[in-house]
Coordinates of C-alpha atoms in Angstrom, one line a residue:
X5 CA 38.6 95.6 24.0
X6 CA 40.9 93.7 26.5
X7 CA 44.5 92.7 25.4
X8 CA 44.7 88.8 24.5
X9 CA 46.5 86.9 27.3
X10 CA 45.2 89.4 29.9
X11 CA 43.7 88.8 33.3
X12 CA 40.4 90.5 33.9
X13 CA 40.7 91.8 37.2
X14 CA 36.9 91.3 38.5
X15 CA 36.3 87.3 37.7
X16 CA 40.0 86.7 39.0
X17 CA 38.9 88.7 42.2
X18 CA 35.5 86.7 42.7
X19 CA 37.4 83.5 42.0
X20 CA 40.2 84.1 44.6
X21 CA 37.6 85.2 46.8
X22 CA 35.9 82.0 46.5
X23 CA 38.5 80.0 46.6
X24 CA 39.9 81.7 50.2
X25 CA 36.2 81.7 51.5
X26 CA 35.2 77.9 50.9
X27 CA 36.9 76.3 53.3
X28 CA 35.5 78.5 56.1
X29 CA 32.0 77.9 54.3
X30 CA 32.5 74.6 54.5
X31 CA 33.3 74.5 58.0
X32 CA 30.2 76.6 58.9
X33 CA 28.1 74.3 56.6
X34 CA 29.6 71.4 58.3
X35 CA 29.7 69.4 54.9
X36 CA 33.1 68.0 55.5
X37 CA 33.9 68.7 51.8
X38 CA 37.5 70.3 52.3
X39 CA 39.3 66.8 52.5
X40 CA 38.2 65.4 49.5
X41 CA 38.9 69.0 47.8
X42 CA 41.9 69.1 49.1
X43 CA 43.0 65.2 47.1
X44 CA 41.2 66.7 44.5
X45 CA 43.6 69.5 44.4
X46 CA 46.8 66.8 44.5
X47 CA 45.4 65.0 41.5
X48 CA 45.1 67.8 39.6
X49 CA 48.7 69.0 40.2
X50 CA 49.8 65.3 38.8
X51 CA 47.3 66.0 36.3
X52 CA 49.1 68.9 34.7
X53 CA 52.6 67.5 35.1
X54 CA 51.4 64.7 33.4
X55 CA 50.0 67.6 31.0
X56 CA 53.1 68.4 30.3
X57 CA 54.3 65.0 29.1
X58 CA 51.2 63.9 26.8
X59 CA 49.4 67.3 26.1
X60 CA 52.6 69.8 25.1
X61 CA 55.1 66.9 24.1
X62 CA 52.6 64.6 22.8
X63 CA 54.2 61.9 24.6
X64 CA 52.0 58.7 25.8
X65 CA 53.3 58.0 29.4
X66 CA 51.5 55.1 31.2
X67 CA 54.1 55.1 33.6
X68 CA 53.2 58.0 35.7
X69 CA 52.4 57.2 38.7
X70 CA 55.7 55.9 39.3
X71 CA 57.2 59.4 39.7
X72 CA 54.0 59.9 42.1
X73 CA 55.5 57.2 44.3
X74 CA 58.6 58.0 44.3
X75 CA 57.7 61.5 45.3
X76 CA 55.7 59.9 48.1
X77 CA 58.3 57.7 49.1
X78 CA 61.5 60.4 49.2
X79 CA 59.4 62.2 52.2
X80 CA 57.9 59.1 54.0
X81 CA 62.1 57.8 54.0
X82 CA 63.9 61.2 54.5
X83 CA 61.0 62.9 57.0
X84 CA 59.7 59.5 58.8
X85 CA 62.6 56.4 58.3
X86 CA 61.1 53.5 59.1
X87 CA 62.5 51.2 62.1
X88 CA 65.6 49.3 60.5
X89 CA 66.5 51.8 58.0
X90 CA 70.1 53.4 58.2
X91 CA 68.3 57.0 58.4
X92 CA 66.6 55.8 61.2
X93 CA 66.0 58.8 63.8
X94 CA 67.6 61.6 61.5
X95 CA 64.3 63.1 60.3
X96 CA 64.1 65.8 57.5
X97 CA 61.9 68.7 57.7
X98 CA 59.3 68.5 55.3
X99 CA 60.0 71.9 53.8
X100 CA 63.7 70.5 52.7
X101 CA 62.2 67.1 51.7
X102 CA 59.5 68.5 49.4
X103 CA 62.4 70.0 46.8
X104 CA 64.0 67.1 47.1
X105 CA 61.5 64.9 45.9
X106 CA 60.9 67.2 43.2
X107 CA 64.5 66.6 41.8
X108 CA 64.9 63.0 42.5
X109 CA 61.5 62.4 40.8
X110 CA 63.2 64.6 37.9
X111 CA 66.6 62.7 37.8
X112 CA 65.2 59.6 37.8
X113 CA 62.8 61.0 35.2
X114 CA 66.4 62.0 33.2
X115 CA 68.0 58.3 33.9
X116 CA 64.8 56.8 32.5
X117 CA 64.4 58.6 30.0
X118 CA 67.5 58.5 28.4
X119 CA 67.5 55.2 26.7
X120 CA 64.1 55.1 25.8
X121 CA 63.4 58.8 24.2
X122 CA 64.8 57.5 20.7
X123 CA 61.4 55.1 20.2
X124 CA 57.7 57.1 19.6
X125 CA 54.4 55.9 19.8
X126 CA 53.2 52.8 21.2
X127 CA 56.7 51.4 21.8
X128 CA 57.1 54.5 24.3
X129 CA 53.7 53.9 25.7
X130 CA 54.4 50.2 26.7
X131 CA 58.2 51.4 28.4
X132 CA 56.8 53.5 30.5
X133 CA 53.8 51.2 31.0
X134 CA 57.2 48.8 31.9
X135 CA 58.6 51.1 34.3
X136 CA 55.7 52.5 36.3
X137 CA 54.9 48.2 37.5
X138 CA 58.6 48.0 38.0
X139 CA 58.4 50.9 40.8
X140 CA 55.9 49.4 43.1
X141 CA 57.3 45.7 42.8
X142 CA 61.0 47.8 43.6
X143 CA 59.4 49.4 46.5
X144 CA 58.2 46.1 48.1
X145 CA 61.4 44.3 47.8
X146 CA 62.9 46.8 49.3
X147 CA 61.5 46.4 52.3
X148 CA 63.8 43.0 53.3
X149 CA 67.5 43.5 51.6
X150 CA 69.9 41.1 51.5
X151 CA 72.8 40.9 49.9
X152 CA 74.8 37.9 50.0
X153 CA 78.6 36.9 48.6
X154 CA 79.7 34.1 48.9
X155 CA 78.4 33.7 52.5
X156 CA 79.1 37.1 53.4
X157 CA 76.5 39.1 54.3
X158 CA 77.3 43.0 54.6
X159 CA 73.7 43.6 54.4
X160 CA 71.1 41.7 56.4
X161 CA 66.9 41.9 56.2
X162 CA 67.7 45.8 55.3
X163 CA 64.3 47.5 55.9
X164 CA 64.5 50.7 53.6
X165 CA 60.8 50.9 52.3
X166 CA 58.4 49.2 55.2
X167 CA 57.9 47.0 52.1
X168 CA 54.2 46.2 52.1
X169 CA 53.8 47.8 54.8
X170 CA 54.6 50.8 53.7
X171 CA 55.8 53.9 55.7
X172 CA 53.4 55.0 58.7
X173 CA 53.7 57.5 60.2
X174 CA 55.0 60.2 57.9
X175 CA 56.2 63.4 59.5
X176 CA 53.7 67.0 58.7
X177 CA 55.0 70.0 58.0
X178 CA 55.4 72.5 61.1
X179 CA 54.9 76.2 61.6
X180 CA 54.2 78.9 64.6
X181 CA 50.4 78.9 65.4
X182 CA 49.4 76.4 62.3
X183 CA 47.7 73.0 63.2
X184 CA 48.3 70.3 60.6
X185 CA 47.5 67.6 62.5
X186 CA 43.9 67.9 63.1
X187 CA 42.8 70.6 61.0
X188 CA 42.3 70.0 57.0
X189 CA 42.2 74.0 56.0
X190 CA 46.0 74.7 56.5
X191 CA 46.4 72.1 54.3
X192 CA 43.8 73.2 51.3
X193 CA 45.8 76.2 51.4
X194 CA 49.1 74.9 51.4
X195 CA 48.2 72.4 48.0
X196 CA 46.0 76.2 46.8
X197 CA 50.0 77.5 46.9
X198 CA 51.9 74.8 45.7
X199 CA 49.1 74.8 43.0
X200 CA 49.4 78.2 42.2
X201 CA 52.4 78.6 41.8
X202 CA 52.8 75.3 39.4
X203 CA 49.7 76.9 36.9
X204 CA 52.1 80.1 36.7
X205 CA 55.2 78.2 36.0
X206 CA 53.6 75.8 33.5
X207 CA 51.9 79.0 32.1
X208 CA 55.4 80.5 31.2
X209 CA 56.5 77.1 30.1
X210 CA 54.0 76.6 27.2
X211 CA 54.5 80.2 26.1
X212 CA 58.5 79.9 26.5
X213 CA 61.1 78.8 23.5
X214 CA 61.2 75.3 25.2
X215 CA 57.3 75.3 25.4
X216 CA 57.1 76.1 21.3
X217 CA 59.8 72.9 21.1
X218 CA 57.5 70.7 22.9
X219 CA 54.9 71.6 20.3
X220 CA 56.7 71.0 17.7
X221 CA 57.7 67.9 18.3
X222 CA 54.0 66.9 19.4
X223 CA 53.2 68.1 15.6
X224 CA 55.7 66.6 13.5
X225 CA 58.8 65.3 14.8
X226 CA 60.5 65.0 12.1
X227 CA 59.9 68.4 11.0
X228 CA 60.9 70.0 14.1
X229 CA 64.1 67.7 13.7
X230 CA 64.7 69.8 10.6
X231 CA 64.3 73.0 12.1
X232 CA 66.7 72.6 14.7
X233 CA 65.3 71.4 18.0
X234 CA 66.8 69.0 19.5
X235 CA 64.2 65.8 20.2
X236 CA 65.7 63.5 22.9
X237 CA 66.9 66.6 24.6
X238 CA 63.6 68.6 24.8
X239 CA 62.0 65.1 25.6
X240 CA 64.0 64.5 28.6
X241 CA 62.9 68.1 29.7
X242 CA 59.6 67.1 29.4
X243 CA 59.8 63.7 31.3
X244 CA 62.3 65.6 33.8
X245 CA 59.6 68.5 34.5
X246 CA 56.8 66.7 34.5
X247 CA 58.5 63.9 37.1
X248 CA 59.2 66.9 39.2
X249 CA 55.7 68.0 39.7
X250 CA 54.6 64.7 39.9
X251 CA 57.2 65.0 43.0
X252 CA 55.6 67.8 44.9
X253 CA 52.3 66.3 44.7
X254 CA 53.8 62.8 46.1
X255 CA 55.8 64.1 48.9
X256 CA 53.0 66.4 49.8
X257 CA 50.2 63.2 49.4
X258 CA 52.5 61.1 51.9
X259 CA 52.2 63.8 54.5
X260 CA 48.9 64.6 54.3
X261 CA 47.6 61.0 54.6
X262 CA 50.3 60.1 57.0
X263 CA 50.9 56.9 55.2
X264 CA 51.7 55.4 52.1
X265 CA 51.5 51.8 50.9
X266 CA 52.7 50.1 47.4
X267 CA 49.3 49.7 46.7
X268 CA 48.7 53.6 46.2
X269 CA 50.7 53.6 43.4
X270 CA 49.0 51.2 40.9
X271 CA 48.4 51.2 37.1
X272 CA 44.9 52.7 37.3
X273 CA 46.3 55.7 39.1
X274 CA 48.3 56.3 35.6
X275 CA 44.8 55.7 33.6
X276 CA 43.0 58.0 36.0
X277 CA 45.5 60.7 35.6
X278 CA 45.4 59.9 31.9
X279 CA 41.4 60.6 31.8
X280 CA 41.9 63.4 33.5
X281 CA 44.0 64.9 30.9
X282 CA 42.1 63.8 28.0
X283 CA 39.1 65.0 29.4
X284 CA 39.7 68.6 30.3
X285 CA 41.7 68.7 27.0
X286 CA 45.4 68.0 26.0
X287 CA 47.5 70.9 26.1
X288 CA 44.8 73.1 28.0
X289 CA 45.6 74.0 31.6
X290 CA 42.4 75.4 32.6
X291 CA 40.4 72.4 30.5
X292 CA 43.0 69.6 32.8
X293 CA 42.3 71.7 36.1
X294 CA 38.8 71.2 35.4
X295 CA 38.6 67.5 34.3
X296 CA 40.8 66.7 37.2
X297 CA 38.2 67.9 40.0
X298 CA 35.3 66.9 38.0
X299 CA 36.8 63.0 38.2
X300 CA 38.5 63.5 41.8
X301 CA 35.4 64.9 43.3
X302 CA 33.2 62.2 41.3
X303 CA 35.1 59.4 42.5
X304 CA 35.2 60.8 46.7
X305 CA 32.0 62.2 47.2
X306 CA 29.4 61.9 43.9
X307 CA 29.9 58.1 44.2
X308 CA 29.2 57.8 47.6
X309 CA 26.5 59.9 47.7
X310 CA 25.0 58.0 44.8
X311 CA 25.2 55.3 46.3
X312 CA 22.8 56.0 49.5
X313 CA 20.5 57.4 46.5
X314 CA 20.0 54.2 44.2
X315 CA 19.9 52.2 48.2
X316 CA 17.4 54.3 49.0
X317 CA 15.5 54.3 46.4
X318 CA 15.9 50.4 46.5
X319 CA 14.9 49.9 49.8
X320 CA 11.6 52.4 48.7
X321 CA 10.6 50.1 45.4
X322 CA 11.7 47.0 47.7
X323 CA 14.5 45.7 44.9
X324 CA 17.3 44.0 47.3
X325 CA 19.6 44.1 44.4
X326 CA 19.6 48.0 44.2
X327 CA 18.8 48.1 48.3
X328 CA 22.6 46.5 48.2
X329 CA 24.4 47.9 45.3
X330 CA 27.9 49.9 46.1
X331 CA 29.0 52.2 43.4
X332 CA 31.8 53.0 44.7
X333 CA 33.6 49.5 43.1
X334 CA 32.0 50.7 39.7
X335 CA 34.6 53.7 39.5
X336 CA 36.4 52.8 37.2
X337 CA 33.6 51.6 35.0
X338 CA 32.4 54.9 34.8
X339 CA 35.6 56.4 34.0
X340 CA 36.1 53.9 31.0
X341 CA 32.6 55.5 30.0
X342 CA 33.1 58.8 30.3
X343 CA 36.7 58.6 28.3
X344 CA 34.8 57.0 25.8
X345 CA 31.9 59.2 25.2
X346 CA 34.4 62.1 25.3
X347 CA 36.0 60.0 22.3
X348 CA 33.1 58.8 20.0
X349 CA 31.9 63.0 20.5
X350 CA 34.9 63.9 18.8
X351 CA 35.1 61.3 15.8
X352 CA 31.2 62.0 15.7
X353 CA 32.4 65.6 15.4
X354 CA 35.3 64.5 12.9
X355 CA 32.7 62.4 10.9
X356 CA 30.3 65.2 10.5
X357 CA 33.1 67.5 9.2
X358 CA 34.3 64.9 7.0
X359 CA 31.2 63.2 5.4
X360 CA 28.9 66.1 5.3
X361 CA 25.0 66.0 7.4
X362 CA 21.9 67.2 5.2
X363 CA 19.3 66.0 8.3
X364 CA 17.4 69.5 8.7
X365 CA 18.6 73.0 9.5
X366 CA 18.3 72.8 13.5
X367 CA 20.4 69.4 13.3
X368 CA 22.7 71.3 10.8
X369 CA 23.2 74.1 13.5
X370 CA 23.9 72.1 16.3
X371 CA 26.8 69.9 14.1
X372 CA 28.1 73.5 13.3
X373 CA 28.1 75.2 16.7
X374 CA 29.3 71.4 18.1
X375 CA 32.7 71.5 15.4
X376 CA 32.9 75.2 16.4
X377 CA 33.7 74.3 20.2
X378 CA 35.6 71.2 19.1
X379 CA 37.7 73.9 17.2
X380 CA 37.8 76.2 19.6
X381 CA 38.7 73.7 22.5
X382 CA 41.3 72.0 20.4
X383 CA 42.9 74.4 18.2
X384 CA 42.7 77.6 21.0
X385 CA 46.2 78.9 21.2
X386 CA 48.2 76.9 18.1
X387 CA 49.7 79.0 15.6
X388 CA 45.9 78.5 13.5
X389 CA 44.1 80.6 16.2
X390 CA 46.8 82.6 18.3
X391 CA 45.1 83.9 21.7
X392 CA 41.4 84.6 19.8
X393 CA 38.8 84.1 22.8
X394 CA 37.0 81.4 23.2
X395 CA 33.9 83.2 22.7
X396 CA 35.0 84.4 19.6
X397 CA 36.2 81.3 18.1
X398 CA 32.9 79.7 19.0
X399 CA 30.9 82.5 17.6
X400 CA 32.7 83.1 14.5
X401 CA 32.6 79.2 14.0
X402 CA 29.0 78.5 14.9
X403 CA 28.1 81.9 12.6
X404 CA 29.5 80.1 9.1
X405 CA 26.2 77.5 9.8
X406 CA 23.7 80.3 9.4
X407 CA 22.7 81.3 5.7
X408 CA 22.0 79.5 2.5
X409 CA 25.8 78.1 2.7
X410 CA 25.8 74.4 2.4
X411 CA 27.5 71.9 4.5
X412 CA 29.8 71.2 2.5
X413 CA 31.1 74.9 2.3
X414 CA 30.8 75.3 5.5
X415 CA 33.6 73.9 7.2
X416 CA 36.3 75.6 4.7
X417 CA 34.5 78.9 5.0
X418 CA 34.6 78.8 9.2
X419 CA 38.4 77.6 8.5
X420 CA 39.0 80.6 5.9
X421 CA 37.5 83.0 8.2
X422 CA 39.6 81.8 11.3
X423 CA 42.5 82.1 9.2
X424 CA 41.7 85.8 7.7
X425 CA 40.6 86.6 11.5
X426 CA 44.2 85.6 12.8
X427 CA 46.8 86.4 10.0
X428 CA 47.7 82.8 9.6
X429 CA 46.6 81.5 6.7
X430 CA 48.8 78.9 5.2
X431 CA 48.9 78.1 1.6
X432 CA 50.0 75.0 -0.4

């Protein structure tokens, strides 16, 4: 049997061969995929920064895409000023600029923060809801400064932002024998290693001392008051390290699309980062890598490619309504449904566990095996469950269902047994 938290060398191998082999596919294939991989790629990066905040913290950020701009905005004004800024012709090279907008996105994360850490719940929710529609409005005005006294003017129509017009061109990266201007590959591999590395870093985090404080408070904040962590302190870390990978994947968005507008940086980028999360699964890195591509990928290429289906198939039945339709402006209808279909699944799961089903034994073994992967989804890697596969949790879960137990007995016996399986039963 292989050792809990271990990497099994041969799906690892296939997966890293895939993953170095699909761009080159692609290319072969001509499907023109890799670019909308590679934004899929930058969304799941803010995706598990944002992980950080919401799924180990269990802190509700709608602000985030805030940190995402001003990721963005530290390369397009240190690597590309715009015309009338005082950095002007002093370029940065986007290898400097990247680490820096990873720690100004995590000081002003810090400054934020500070004053704000002491509230919970909803009143947290709507200040960073506050902040992230303060950043783009900042942003804009700064594009024509003025500051006047008294009829002095030490600073005149001060153009530090582009305003609306944003920042265009921004500067690429730049090394011996590697084309980023043209080519999309170097560029799926440079997000595939600024990826990496970020899984292997938040993997040490959630297993670190600081990682078990985030949990804690996410828990019972109180509680872990009493126990000696330090809330507004281990807060700030979280807002602070999850701003800072919300940096890299800003700084690294503004040079791959060589241009970046106020506009990018919206509310609905928040919600869709915030579905992305919920999705895959709070807390779970592998579940938030693969709800992030699933929604990316839906949005730049299922869409479209959807749409040309229900046109054609309008044009075939003659229906000029279908014949027209653009799916495309439906997006974020669809991601409203799928959040809440992923939401009524698990109260409909919560329900069944809580109120009992007596509607025929197949029916009964599908609400058990469905609880058994909410479990096992939800619970995988708490204190409840330790590092138990999810193959066994599912199993062992799924197996309590089968028998002349009743339903009622059912769910404490699959808890009992997950307990007895794990060493952590609690009592009282």
């Amino acid at each position: 049997m292989s050792e809990p938290g271990r990497v099994r060398p041969l799906p690892a191998a296939l997966l890293l061969t895939a993953l170095v082999a699909y761009p080159f596919l692609d290319r072969w294939l001509q499907a023109q995929t890799v670019h909308a991989v590679t934004d899929a790629m930058i969304y799941v990066l803010l995706a598990l920064g944002l992980n950080i905040v919401v799924g180990y913290a269990g802190l509700l950020d709608l602000g985030y895409a805030a940190f995402f701009a001003i990721g963005a905005y530290t390369m397009g004004l240190l690597n590309s000023p715009v015309l009338g800024s005082p950095l002007y012709g002093h370029a940065w090279s986007f290898w400097v600029v990247i680490w820096i907008a990873a720690l100004v996105s995590a000081g002003l994360g810090v400054v934020i923060g500070a004053p704000t850490l002491r509230v919970r719940g909803d009143y947290l929710a709507i200040i960073t809801l506050a902040f992230g529609e303060i950043i783009p409005v900042a942003i804009r005005n700064l594009g024509d400064i003025t500051i006047d006294i008294g009829g002095w003017r030490p600073v005149e129509r001060l153009n530090l932002t582009g305003g609306e017009n944003g920042v265009n061109p921004v500067g690429r990266p730049h090394l011996p024998g590697v084309n980023f201007d043209t080519d999309f590959i170097p560029w799926y591999f440079l997000i595939l290693v600024i990826g990496a590395g970020s899984l292997w870093a938040m993997n040490r985090m959630r297993d670190s001392r600081l990682g078990r404080a985030w949990m804690a408070i996410r828990e019972d904040e109180t509680a872990a008051d009493c126990t000696g962590v330090n809330p507004v302190k281990t807060k700030l870390l979280a807002f602070a390290l999850g701003a800072s990978f919300a940096g890299f994947a800003g700084s690294f968005y503004a040079a791959k699309l060589q241009a970046i507008t106020p506009g990018a940086f919206e509310f609905n980028v928040s919600i869709m980062l915030l579905c992305m999360v919920v999705l895959g699964g709070m807390g779970s890195l592998k579940g938030v890598i693969l709800g992030g591509m699933l929604i990316t990928l839906f949005d730049r290429i299922l869409l479209a490619q959807m749409t040309f289906l229900v046109r054609w198939i309008g044009r075939s039945l003659g229906v000029a309504t279908l014949a027209s339709v653009d799916l495309t402006l439906w997006r974020w209808f669809f991601f409203g449904l799928g959040l809440v279909l992923a939401v009524k699944t698990i109260l409909g799961v919560n329900s069944i566990v809580i109120y009992g089903l007596d509607e025929g034994a197949l029916t009964k073994l599908f609400a058990v095996l469905a609880a058994g992967v909410f479990i096992a989804l939800n619970y995988r890697g708490t204190k409840l469950t330790g590092r138990m596969s999810l193959r066994t949790m599912v199993t062992l879960a799924s197996s309590s269902g089968i028998g002349s137990r009743s339903w009622a007995s059912t769910i404490p016996w699959m808890w009992s047994s997950v307990e007895t399986y794990t060493g952590t039963r609690e009592y009282g």
